[in-house]
Short mmCIF file of C-alpha atoms and ligand atoms in Angstrom, two decimals:
data_model
loop_
_atom_site.label_atom_id
_atom_site.label_comp_id
_atom_site.label_asym_id
_atom_site.label_seq_id
_atom_site.Cartn_x
_atom_site.Cartn_y
_atom_site.Cartn_z
CA MET A 1 206.22 -48.47 116.27
CA GLU A 2 202.92 -48.29 118.06
CA SER A 3 204.64 -48.41 121.43
CA LEU A 4 207.05 -45.69 120.43
CA LYS A 5 204.09 -43.60 119.47
CA ASP A 6 202.42 -44.27 122.79
CA ILE A 7 205.55 -43.27 124.63
CA LEU A 8 205.81 -40.07 122.65
CA VAL A 9 202.17 -39.24 123.21
CA LEU A 10 202.52 -39.91 126.93
CA ALA A 11 205.66 -37.81 127.13
CA ILE A 12 204.07 -34.92 125.35
CA THR A 13 200.90 -35.16 127.39
CA LEU A 14 202.96 -35.05 130.54
CA ILE A 15 204.91 -32.10 129.24
CA LEU A 16 201.79 -30.23 128.25
CA THR A 17 200.03 -30.88 131.52
CA GLY A 18 203.12 -29.88 133.43
CA THR A 19 203.43 -33.16 135.29
CA VAL A 20 207.10 -33.34 134.43
CA PRO A 21 209.52 -30.51 133.84
CA LEU A 22 209.70 -29.30 130.27
CA VAL A 23 212.11 -31.35 128.22
CA SER A 24 212.41 -28.23 126.15
CA GLY A 25 210.39 -25.07 126.34
CA LYS A 26 210.96 -24.55 122.67
CA THR A 27 208.87 -27.15 120.92
CA LEU A 28 206.82 -25.79 118.05
CA ALA A 29 203.64 -26.37 120.02
CA ASN A 30 204.96 -24.48 123.02
CA VAL A 31 206.14 -21.53 120.99
CA LEU A 32 202.83 -21.34 119.13
CA ALA A 33 200.96 -21.55 122.45
CA ALA A 34 203.10 -18.75 123.85
CA HIS A 35 201.65 -16.54 121.11
CA ASN A 36 198.09 -17.61 121.63
CA ASN A 37 196.94 -14.00 121.64
CA THR A 38 197.57 -13.82 117.90
CA LEU A 39 197.44 -17.54 117.05
CA SER A 40 194.44 -18.88 118.96
CA ILE A 41 192.60 -20.04 115.83
CA LEU A 42 195.65 -21.95 114.65
CA ASN A 43 196.22 -23.30 118.15
CA ASN A 44 192.62 -24.43 118.33
CA PHE A 45 193.17 -26.43 115.14
CA LEU A 46 196.17 -28.00 116.80
CA ALA A 47 194.67 -28.53 120.24
CA GLY A 48 194.56 -32.11 121.41
CA GLN A 49 196.86 -33.37 118.65
CA GLU A 50 199.43 -35.07 120.82
CA GLU A 51 200.78 -37.10 117.91
CA LEU A 52 201.23 -33.95 115.92
CA PHE A 53 203.04 -32.24 118.77
CA ALA A 54 205.29 -35.24 119.21
CA GLU A 55 206.18 -35.23 115.54
CA LEU A 56 206.76 -31.51 115.50
CA ALA A 57 209.00 -31.77 118.53
CA THR A 58 211.38 -33.93 116.51
CA ALA A 59 211.20 -31.98 113.26
CA ARG A 60 214.36 -30.21 112.20
CA ASP A 61 215.29 -27.57 109.68
CA ILE A 62 211.94 -26.12 108.82
CA THR A 63 210.39 -22.68 108.80
CA VAL A 64 206.75 -22.47 109.76
CA LEU A 65 204.57 -19.59 108.62
CA ALA A 66 201.85 -19.35 111.24
CA PRO A 67 198.80 -17.47 109.95
CA SER A 68 197.53 -15.05 112.59
CA ASN A 69 193.92 -14.88 113.73
CA LYS A 70 193.50 -11.95 111.33
CA ALA A 71 194.75 -14.10 108.43
CA LEU A 72 192.56 -17.08 109.26
CA ASN A 73 189.50 -14.88 109.84
CA LYS A 74 189.96 -13.49 106.33
CA LEU A 75 190.24 -17.02 105.00
CA GLU A 76 187.08 -18.12 106.79
CA ASN A 77 185.24 -15.20 105.20
CA ASN A 78 186.42 -16.13 101.71
CA ASP A 79 183.59 -18.33 100.51
CA ALA A 80 185.33 -19.28 97.27
CA VAL A 81 188.35 -20.63 99.08
CA MET A 82 186.37 -22.27 101.85
CA ASN A 83 184.11 -24.00 99.33
CA ALA A 84 187.09 -25.20 97.34
CA MET A 85 188.66 -26.60 100.47
CA ALA A 86 185.41 -28.16 101.66
CA SER A 87 184.95 -29.98 98.38
CA GLU A 88 188.58 -31.02 98.14
CA PRO A 89 190.06 -31.96 101.52
CA GLY A 90 193.45 -32.66 99.95
CA MET A 91 193.62 -28.97 99.26
CA VAL A 92 193.65 -28.17 102.97
CA ALA A 93 196.65 -30.45 103.39
CA ALA A 94 198.41 -28.89 100.42
CA PHE A 95 197.54 -25.44 101.69
CA LEU A 96 199.09 -26.09 105.08
CA LYS A 97 202.19 -27.72 103.62
CA TYR A 98 202.62 -24.63 101.46
CA HIS A 99 203.14 -22.73 104.74
CA VAL A 100 206.17 -24.80 105.80
CA PHE A 101 209.54 -24.09 104.17
CA GLN A 102 212.40 -26.51 103.80
CA GLY A 103 215.32 -25.04 105.70
CA VAL A 104 215.54 -22.47 108.47
CA TRP A 105 214.94 -19.04 107.03
CA TYR A 106 215.26 -16.26 109.61
CA THR A 107 213.88 -12.88 108.56
CA SER A 108 217.51 -11.78 108.20
CA ASN A 109 217.97 -14.42 105.50
CA PHE A 110 215.58 -12.60 103.17
CA THR A 111 217.88 -10.22 101.44
CA THR A 112 217.67 -9.19 97.85
CA ALA A 113 219.01 -12.01 95.67
CA PRO A 114 222.12 -11.34 93.57
CA SER A 115 219.87 -11.04 90.53
CA GLY A 116 218.04 -8.21 92.25
CA GLY A 117 214.90 -10.22 92.95
CA PRO A 118 213.48 -12.01 95.97
CA SER A 119 214.73 -15.20 97.59
CA ILE A 120 212.85 -18.21 96.27
CA VAL A 121 212.05 -20.73 98.99
CA THR A 122 210.98 -24.35 98.56
CA THR A 123 207.99 -25.51 100.61
CA LEU A 124 206.87 -28.94 101.75
CA MET A 125 203.93 -28.81 99.33
CA ASN A 126 204.79 -31.39 96.67
CA ASP A 127 201.49 -33.24 96.14
CA THR A 128 201.19 -33.69 92.36
CA ALA A 129 197.46 -33.08 92.54
CA PHE A 130 198.37 -29.46 93.23
CA THR A 131 201.86 -28.88 91.96
CA ASN A 132 204.26 -30.18 89.36
CA VAL A 133 207.48 -28.35 90.09
CA THR A 134 210.40 -30.48 91.18
CA GLY A 135 211.21 -30.44 94.87
CA GLY A 136 208.08 -28.64 96.02
CA GLN A 137 206.11 -25.49 95.25
CA ARG A 138 207.88 -22.20 95.88
CA VAL A 139 207.24 -18.98 97.77
CA ALA A 140 209.14 -15.73 97.20
CA GLY A 141 210.44 -13.82 100.23
CA LEU A 142 211.73 -10.31 100.11
CA PRO A 143 212.58 -7.47 102.44
CA LEU A 144 210.48 -4.33 102.07
CA PRO A 145 212.33 -1.04 101.61
CA ASP A 146 213.31 0.94 104.71
CA ASN A 147 213.41 -2.10 106.99
CA GLU A 148 209.65 -2.38 106.86
CA GLY A 149 209.84 -6.13 107.34
CA ILE A 150 209.50 -9.19 105.19
CA THR A 151 206.81 -10.03 102.67
CA PHE A 152 206.06 -13.43 101.18
CA VAL A 153 204.61 -13.66 97.71
CA SER A 154 202.57 -16.72 96.71
CA GLY A 155 200.17 -17.69 93.92
CA ASN A 156 198.68 -14.89 91.81
CA GLY A 157 201.25 -12.54 93.30
CA ASN A 158 199.33 -12.43 96.59
CA LYS A 159 201.31 -11.07 99.49
CA ALA A 160 201.52 -11.89 103.18
CA ALA A 161 203.59 -9.77 105.55
CA VAL A 162 205.46 -11.01 108.58
CA GLN A 163 203.76 -9.53 111.66
CA LYS A 164 206.38 -10.90 114.03
CA GLY A 165 209.20 -13.22 113.08
CA ASP A 166 212.08 -15.36 114.26
CA TYR A 167 210.33 -17.22 117.05
CA ASN A 168 212.74 -20.10 117.33
CA PHE A 169 211.83 -23.63 118.28
CA THR A 170 213.92 -26.76 118.41
CA GLY A 171 213.31 -27.57 114.75
CA GLY A 172 213.66 -24.15 113.22
CA THR A 173 211.86 -20.87 113.30
CA ILE A 174 208.34 -19.46 113.07
CA HIS A 175 207.06 -16.31 111.41
CA ILE A 176 203.57 -15.04 112.17
CA ILE A 177 201.96 -13.76 108.96
CA ASP A 178 198.98 -11.46 108.47
CA ASP A 179 197.51 -13.23 105.44
CA VAL A 180 197.47 -16.80 104.23
CA LEU A 181 199.47 -17.88 101.20
CA THR A 182 197.65 -18.71 97.97
CA ILE A 183 198.24 -22.07 96.31
CA PRO A 184 199.42 -21.33 92.76
CA ALA A 185 196.81 -21.83 90.03
CA ASN A 186 197.42 -23.28 86.57
CA ILE A 187 199.18 -21.13 83.99
CA SER A 188 195.99 -20.02 82.21
CA ASP A 189 194.36 -18.81 85.41
CA THR A 190 197.62 -17.20 86.49
CA LEU A 191 197.74 -15.29 83.18
CA ILE A 192 194.11 -14.24 83.43
CA ASN A 193 194.44 -13.16 87.06
CA ALA A 194 197.44 -11.01 86.08
CA ASN A 195 195.36 -9.45 83.28
CA LEU A 196 197.61 -11.06 80.68
CA THR A 197 194.57 -11.71 78.56
CA ALA A 198 196.36 -11.24 75.23
CA ALA A 199 198.97 -13.85 76.17
CA GLN A 200 196.27 -16.26 77.33
CA GLY A 201 194.28 -15.62 74.13
CA ALA A 202 197.36 -16.12 71.97
CA PHE A 203 198.27 -19.39 73.71
CA SER A 204 194.69 -20.51 73.31
CA ARG A 205 194.50 -19.70 69.59
CA SER A 206 197.93 -21.27 68.99
CA GLY A 207 196.83 -24.64 70.36
CA LEU A 208 199.55 -24.57 73.02
CA VAL A 209 197.29 -23.95 75.97
CA ASP A 210 196.84 -27.58 76.97
CA SER A 211 200.53 -28.42 76.89
CA ILE A 212 201.61 -25.41 78.93
CA ASN A 213 198.95 -26.18 81.52
CA SER A 214 199.47 -29.91 81.80
CA GLU A 215 203.19 -30.54 81.44
CA SER A 216 205.46 -30.19 84.43
CA GLU A 217 208.35 -27.71 84.67
CA ILE A 218 207.30 -24.80 82.49
CA THR A 219 208.61 -21.25 82.30
CA ILE A 220 206.56 -18.63 80.47
CA PHE A 221 207.70 -15.19 79.38
CA ALA A 222 204.31 -13.54 79.01
CA PRO A 223 204.16 -10.25 77.13
CA SER A 224 201.88 -7.66 78.70
CA ASN A 225 198.73 -6.59 76.89
CA ALA A 226 200.49 -3.31 76.04
CA GLY A 227 203.35 -5.30 74.52
CA PHE A 228 200.93 -7.26 72.33
CA ASN A 229 199.09 -4.10 71.39
CA ALA A 230 202.34 -2.44 70.24
CA VAL A 231 202.79 -5.17 67.61
CA GLY A 232 199.08 -5.71 66.97
CA ALA A 233 199.31 -5.00 63.25
CA VAL A 234 202.09 -7.59 62.83
CA VAL A 235 200.75 -10.45 64.96
CA SER A 236 196.98 -10.26 64.75
CA GLY A 237 196.92 -11.76 61.24
CA LEU A 238 199.02 -14.82 62.10
CA ASP A 239 197.44 -18.22 61.50
CA ALA A 240 197.43 -20.90 64.20
CA ALA A 241 200.71 -22.47 63.13
CA GLU A 242 202.51 -19.12 62.95
CA LEU A 243 201.07 -18.18 66.30
CA ALA A 244 202.25 -21.51 67.74
CA SER A 245 205.81 -20.65 66.64
CA LEU A 246 205.55 -17.18 68.06
CA MET A 247 204.10 -18.29 71.40
CA GLY A 248 206.39 -21.33 71.65
CA TYR A 249 209.26 -18.85 71.59
CA HIS A 250 207.91 -17.57 74.95
CA VAL A 251 208.00 -21.01 76.61
CA LEU A 252 210.78 -23.04 78.25
CA LYS A 253 209.90 -26.67 78.82
CA GLY A 254 211.52 -28.92 81.42
CA LYS A 255 212.92 -25.95 83.28
CA VAL A 256 211.45 -23.67 85.91
CA LEU A 257 213.60 -20.58 85.79
CA TYR A 258 212.98 -18.33 88.77
CA THR A 259 214.74 -14.96 88.71
CA ALA A 260 216.97 -16.00 91.61
CA MET A 261 218.49 -18.63 89.30
CA MET A 262 219.07 -16.25 86.40
CA GLY A 263 222.32 -14.77 85.19
CA ASN A 264 223.39 -13.75 81.73
CA GLN A 265 222.42 -16.90 79.93
CA THR A 266 220.99 -18.43 76.79
CA GLU A 267 218.03 -20.82 76.79
CA THR A 268 216.45 -22.85 74.03
CA THR A 269 212.71 -22.30 73.80
CA SER A 270 210.08 -24.89 72.99
CA GLU A 271 209.80 -23.28 69.54
CA GLY A 272 213.48 -24.19 69.00
CA ASN A 273 215.19 -20.83 68.77
CA GLU A 274 217.21 -19.32 71.59
CA ILE A 275 216.50 -16.46 73.92
CA HIS A 276 219.19 -14.44 75.64
CA ILE A 277 218.65 -13.45 79.25
CA ARG A 278 220.63 -10.42 80.33
CA MET A 279 220.92 -8.82 83.73
CA GLU A 280 222.00 -5.25 83.69
CA ALA A 281 221.38 -2.06 85.62
CA GLY A 282 219.25 -3.95 88.14
CA LYS A 283 216.90 -5.10 85.41
CA ILE A 284 216.36 -8.40 83.66
CA PHE A 285 215.91 -8.58 79.91
CA VAL A 286 214.86 -11.38 77.60
CA ASN A 287 216.34 -10.44 74.25
CA SER A 288 215.30 -6.79 74.08
CA ALA A 289 212.19 -7.15 76.26
CA MET A 290 212.28 -6.16 79.92
CA ILE A 291 210.81 -8.30 82.67
CA VAL A 292 208.39 -5.97 84.44
CA LYS A 293 206.98 -8.45 86.96
CA SER A 294 208.67 -11.69 87.87
CA ASN A 295 208.04 -15.00 89.63
CA LEU A 296 204.30 -15.42 89.30
CA PHE A 297 204.11 -18.99 90.58
CA ALA A 298 201.95 -21.43 88.65
CA ASN A 299 201.17 -24.99 89.68
CA ASN A 300 203.58 -26.38 87.09
CA GLY A 301 206.07 -23.57 86.75
CA VAL A 302 206.55 -19.85 86.72
CA VAL A 303 205.45 -16.83 84.66
CA HIS A 304 207.45 -13.66 84.12
CA ILE A 305 205.76 -10.65 82.55
CA CYS A 306 207.74 -8.78 79.91
CA ASP A 307 207.01 -5.47 78.26
CA ASN A 308 207.26 -6.69 74.66
CA VAL A 309 206.50 -9.67 72.46
CA LEU A 310 209.62 -11.74 71.69
CA ASN A 311 210.46 -12.29 68.04
CA PRO A 312 211.90 -15.73 67.15
CA SER A 313 213.34 -14.21 63.96
CA ASN A 314 215.17 -11.58 65.98
CA GLU A 315 217.07 -13.60 68.59
CA ASN A 316 219.80 -11.00 68.83
CA ALA A 317 217.53 -8.06 69.60
CA SER A 318 219.22 -6.23 72.45
CA PRO A 319 217.80 -3.83 75.00
CA ASP A 320 218.67 -0.28 75.89
CA PRO A 321 219.23 -0.93 79.60
CA ALA A 322 219.08 2.77 80.45
CA ALA A 323 215.60 3.19 78.95
CA ALA A 324 212.46 2.80 81.06
CA THR A 325 210.66 0.83 78.36
CA GLN A 326 211.97 -1.12 75.40
CA GLN A 327 211.17 -0.91 71.72
CA PRO A 328 209.19 -3.69 70.01
CA ALA A 329 211.37 -6.41 68.47
CA PHE A 330 209.42 -6.45 65.18
CA SER A 331 210.19 -4.09 62.34
CA GLY A 332 207.18 -2.19 61.10
CA ALA A 333 205.36 -2.74 64.39
CA SER A 334 202.27 -0.67 64.87
CA PRO A 335 199.37 -0.94 67.27
CA THR A 336 195.82 -2.07 66.54
CA ASN A 337 192.73 -0.36 67.93
CA SER A 338 192.10 -3.09 70.43
CA VAL A 339 194.51 -5.49 72.12
CA PRO A 340 194.89 -8.57 69.89
CA PHE A 341 193.78 -12.05 71.00
CA THR A 342 191.76 -10.81 73.97
CA TYR A 343 188.33 -11.47 72.47
CA GLY A 344 186.54 -14.09 74.53
CA VAL A 345 189.23 -14.28 77.22
CA PRO A 346 187.86 -13.77 80.72
CA THR A 347 189.05 -10.62 82.44
CA PRO A 348 190.21 -10.72 86.04
CA THR A 349 187.53 -10.20 88.64
CA PRO A 350 188.31 -8.34 91.87
CA THR A 351 188.06 -11.56 93.87
CA SER A 352 189.69 -13.98 91.47
CA SER A 353 193.20 -13.16 92.59
CA ALA A 354 192.38 -14.21 96.14
CA VAL A 355 190.98 -17.57 95.19
CA VAL A 356 192.97 -20.69 95.82
CA THR A 357 192.62 -22.64 92.63
CA ALA A 358 193.86 -25.95 91.43
CA THR A 359 192.83 -28.50 88.89
CA VAL A 360 192.29 -31.55 90.98
CA THR A 361 191.01 -35.00 90.81
CA ALA A 362 190.29 -36.63 94.12
CA VAL A 363 193.34 -38.23 95.65
CA GLY A 364 192.35 -41.80 96.24
CA GLY A 365 193.58 -44.73 98.32
CA GLY A 366 197.12 -44.06 99.39
CA GLY A 367 196.77 -40.30 99.25
CA TYR A 368 195.97 -38.05 102.12
CA GLY A 369 192.91 -35.94 102.54
CA GLY A 370 190.24 -37.72 100.60
CA GLY A 371 187.38 -36.96 102.95
CA ALA A 372 188.79 -38.66 105.99
CA PRO A 373 186.53 -38.83 109.01
CA ALA A 374 186.91 -35.99 111.43
CA THR A 375 188.31 -37.75 114.41
CA ALA A 376 191.06 -40.21 113.59
CA ALA A 377 194.24 -38.42 112.64
CA ALA A 378 195.62 -41.28 110.62
CA PRO A 379 192.85 -43.56 109.46
CA GLY A 380 194.20 -46.67 107.87
CA ARG A 381 197.76 -45.41 107.79
CA THR A 382 200.64 -47.14 109.44
CA THR A 383 202.17 -45.17 112.22
CA CYS A 384 205.58 -45.65 110.65
CA THR A 385 204.57 -43.98 107.43
CA MET A 386 202.82 -41.20 109.22
CA PHE A 387 205.76 -40.46 111.45
CA SER A 388 208.16 -40.50 108.54
CA SER A 389 206.62 -37.46 106.99
CA LEU A 390 206.19 -34.37 109.05
CA GLY A 391 204.40 -32.44 106.34
CA LEU A 392 201.95 -35.21 105.73
CA LEU A 393 201.13 -35.57 109.38
CA VAL A 394 200.80 -31.87 109.99
CA SER A 395 198.53 -31.38 107.07
CA LEU A 396 196.50 -34.48 107.55
CA THR A 397 195.83 -33.69 111.13
CA LEU A 398 194.98 -30.10 110.41
CA ALA A 399 193.01 -31.03 107.35
CA VAL A 400 190.95 -33.48 109.30
CA GLN A 401 190.31 -30.91 111.98
CA LEU A 402 189.45 -28.19 109.52
CA VAL A 403 187.15 -30.40 107.56
CA GLY A 404 185.53 -31.64 110.72
CA SER A 405 185.11 -28.21 112.20
CA SER A 406 182.11 -25.98 112.07
CA LEU A 407 183.82 -23.88 109.42
CA PHE A 408 182.23 -26.19 106.93
C1 NAG B 1 194.21 -20.00 123.26
O1 NAG B 1 193.17 -19.12 123.62
C2 NAG B 1 191.88 -19.69 123.50
C3 NAG B 1 190.86 -18.62 123.83
O2 NAG B 1 191.05 -17.52 123.00
C4 NAG B 1 191.73 -20.86 124.42
O3 NAG B 1 190.47 -21.47 124.20
C5 NAG B 1 192.82 -21.88 124.13
O4 NAG B 1 192.80 -22.92 125.07
C6 NAG B 1 194.20 -21.23 124.16
N1 NAG B 1 195.16 -22.21 123.67
C7 NAG B 1 196.36 -22.31 124.18
C8 NAG B 1 197.25 -23.33 123.53
O5 NAG B 1 196.77 -21.63 125.11
C1 NAG B 2 220.65 -17.72 106.95
O1 NAG B 2 221.75 -16.88 107.29
C2 NAG B 2 222.75 -17.55 108.04
C3 NAG B 2 223.78 -16.54 108.47
O2 NAG B 2 224.26 -15.86 107.36
C4 NAG B 2 223.34 -18.68 107.20
O3 NAG B 2 224.29 -19.39 107.96
C5 NAG B 2 222.22 -19.63 106.79
O4 NAG B 2 222.73 -20.63 105.93
C6 NAG B 2 221.11 -18.87 106.09
N1 NAG B 2 219.98 -19.77 105.86
C7 NAG B 2 219.48 -19.98 104.66
C8 NAG B 2 218.30 -20.89 104.58
O5 NAG B 2 219.94 -19.47 103.67
C1 NAG B 3 207.16 -35.13 98.73
O1 NAG B 3 208.06 -34.96 99.81
C2 NAG B 3 208.12 -36.09 100.67
C3 NAG B 3 208.99 -35.72 101.88
O2 NAG B 3 210.21 -35.24 101.45
C4 NAG B 3 208.68 -37.28 99.89
O3 NAG B 3 208.72 -38.41 100.72
C5 NAG B 3 207.78 -37.54 98.69
O4 NAG B 3 208.33 -38.56 97.89
C6 NAG B 3 207.62 -36.28 97.85
N1 NAG B 3 206.64 -36.51 96.80
C7 NAG B 3 206.86 -36.13 95.55
C8 NAG B 3 205.75 -36.39 94.60
O5 NAG B 3 207.90 -35.59 95.19
C1 NAG B 4 200.86 -33.13 87.61
O1 NAG B 4 201.20 -34.14 86.69
C2 NAG B 4 200.43 -35.31 86.86
C3 NAG B 4 200.98 -36.35 85.91
O2 NAG B 4 201.09 -35.83 84.63
C4 NAG B 4 198.97 -34.99 86.59
O3 NAG B 4 198.17 -36.14 86.80
C5 NAG B 4 198.52 -33.90 87.54
O4 NAG B 4 197.19 -33.50 87.23
C6 NAG B 4 199.42 -32.70 87.43
N1 NAG B 4 199.06 -31.74 88.45
C7 NAG B 4 198.73 -30.48 88.18
C8 NAG B 4 198.45 -29.60 89.35
O5 NAG B 4 198.64 -30.05 87.05
C1 NAG B 5 216.28 -16.93 116.66
O1 NAG B 5 217.55 -17.36 116.22
C2 NAG B 5 218.20 -16.45 115.34
C3 NAG B 5 219.47 -17.10 114.83
O2 NAG B 5 220.21 -17.58 115.90
C4 NAG B 5 218.45 -15.15 116.08
O3 NAG B 5 219.03 -14.21 115.18
C5 NAG B 5 217.15 -14.60 116.61
O4 NAG B 5 217.38 -13.45 117.38
C6 NAG B 5 216.43 -15.63 117.45
N1 NAG B 5 215.11 -15.13 117.81
C7 NAG B 5 214.75 -14.83 119.05
C8 NAG B 5 213.39 -14.25 119.24
O5 NAG B 5 215.50 -15.03 120.00
C1 NAG B 6 193.58 -5.18 81.84
O1 NAG B 6 194.15 -4.74 80.61
C2 NAG B 6 193.29 -3.93 79.83
C3 NAG B 6 193.99 -3.61 78.54
O2 NAG B 6 194.14 -4.77 77.81
C4 NAG B 6 192.95 -2.65 80.60
O3 NAG B 6 192.03 -1.90 79.86
C5 NAG B 6 192.34 -3.03 81.96
O4 NAG B 6 192.18 -1.88 82.72
C6 NAG B 6 193.25 -3.99 82.71
N1 NAG B 6 192.53 -4.46 83.89
C7 NAG B 6 193.10 -4.56 85.07
C8 NAG B 6 192.24 -5.09 86.17
O5 NAG B 6 194.26 -4.26 85.26
C1 NAG B 7 225.45 -9.29 81.72
O1 NAG B 7 225.89 -8.81 80.49
C2 NAG B 7 225.86 -7.37 80.40
C3 NAG B 7 226.16 -6.95 78.97
O2 NAG B 7 227.18 -7.72 78.42
C4 NAG B 7 226.86 -6.83 81.40
O3 NAG B 7 226.87 -5.41 81.36
C5 NAG B 7 226.44 -7.29 82.79
O4 NAG B 7 227.38 -6.87 83.75
C6 NAG B 7 226.32 -8.79 82.83
N1 NAG B 7 225.68 -9.12 84.09
C7 NAG B 7 226.06 -10.15 84.84
C8 NAG B 7 225.29 -10.38 86.09
O5 NAG B 7 226.99 -10.88 84.51
C1 NAG B 8 192.88 -23.98 84.99
O1 NAG B 8 192.31 -24.16 86.28
C2 NAG B 8 190.94 -23.77 86.33
C3 NAG B 8 190.51 -23.86 87.79
O2 NAG B 8 190.69 -25.14 88.29
C4 NAG B 8 190.13 -24.65 85.41
O3 NAG B 8 188.78 -24.25 85.44
C5 NAG B 8 190.67 -24.52 84.00
O4 NAG B 8 190.01 -25.42 83.15
C6 NAG B 8 192.15 -24.82 83.96
N1 NAG B 8 192.65 -24.47 82.63
C7 NAG B 8 193.34 -25.33 81.88
C8 NAG B 8 193.69 -24.84 80.52
O5 NAG B 8 193.68 -26.42 82.27
#
């Protein structure tokens, strides 16, 4: 294996120094270098990584989002993110893997999904220190109206637009993006950052907050604060057990249901009763509530915001699809003066939505990251293992360079 590596390194070095004709002008490294005017920071991270180039040259069926200089400058100026990455090197690796999609997704592939929502793409980021969704953490991709290009949506609903796309290389395609993607936070932080403070407060008071944050594969239908306020008089007096039933009716366990997977369907909630999902008139309803914002990615699942609180005793509540907003599903509903359950819940700060967050414990021993020294790309790892995993090698190499660079 070592000799194969040496051969690859030699070959790539020769290619890069022009001593032999290009085997292919379309390696990832070459295509990135050809766009050095917008990608010089990224290219500087990659410079000198012959092993990485060799591995990338053989990679197939991936889509690389290459953050532009503008994107990486913004990241460097974000102290919260930089500090988080400095203190947790595994996060850099996860962050970079979040920028590589499984499969070749040209910009033309991002059309509106049959359900009316974005395409949901699976990334190489699957490190359980940062994500607990099967297969890898997701990114949403959608075309903007009027052919204004493609936007990717990541954690906290943060958006990154494609500056230039469809630069093909032997293993797939590259899109240059104007902002970095945000690693999804846990469900509580995702709720708070979306100003769903009543939902977070209600989960907290119901005793469900730990389970929804720690179990893998969770879907949350989170009523907006306005939705909670509309039924304030009915729900604010509930005791913890009653609130647990109510809030459990907003949770699916063992299933991450992105909108792209939805049709007219029935699901059993963690409370035990069923919800009915209905797609009509370009809208998605859960019982009679309308989903007003969808696919907020969380580290262990997904959150959809709906305009009303769901009522487990009113499973058959049905919407008026023609109406802009839906009626509360509780009879005798009336609002309270202030939004229930919000007392003591942090409100979103202007910067919090930009922060990459994750609940992490250091990845030890066999993991990557872990404060590796700045020079060796693969300290203590067998070449075989390293070469078997593109994502790992990319991120480790970049992580090591980032951590070793003056950025920190
Ligand atoms: C990209 O440009 C920078 C200067 O902005 C230069 O230092 C670097 O060598 C260039 N990298 C490539 C791959 O051309
Ligand atoms: C992208 O579109 C092409 C052409 O329609 C199709 O063959 C390919 O499977 C699509 N790729 C993905 C990832 O959906
Ligand atoms: C992450 O993906 C890699 C490459 O596909 C795979 O080898 C590894 O087992 C995955 N890890 C988890 C936790 O799913
Ligand atoms: C994912 O699940 C594992 C095992 O339960 C846990 O140790 C880890 O902290 C979880 N990761 C996240 C990001 O919640
Ligand atoms: C990359 O390949 C796709 C699919 O074949 C094609 O549509 C696109 O035009 C190519 N991009 C460039 C810049 O040639
Ligand atoms: C959050 O919701 C409250 C109502 O509960 C509203 O007063 C406030 O303006 C919202 N904040 C943001 C940042 O949207
Ligand atoms: C879902 O059901 C509604 C009401 O029965 C119907 O109008 C609509 O066409 C169905 N949508 C899909 C995608 O099947
Ligand atoms: C969610 O993540 C934040 C940031 O890592 C952490 O401070 C908080 O304790 C986590 N919340 C829960 C309920 O796990």
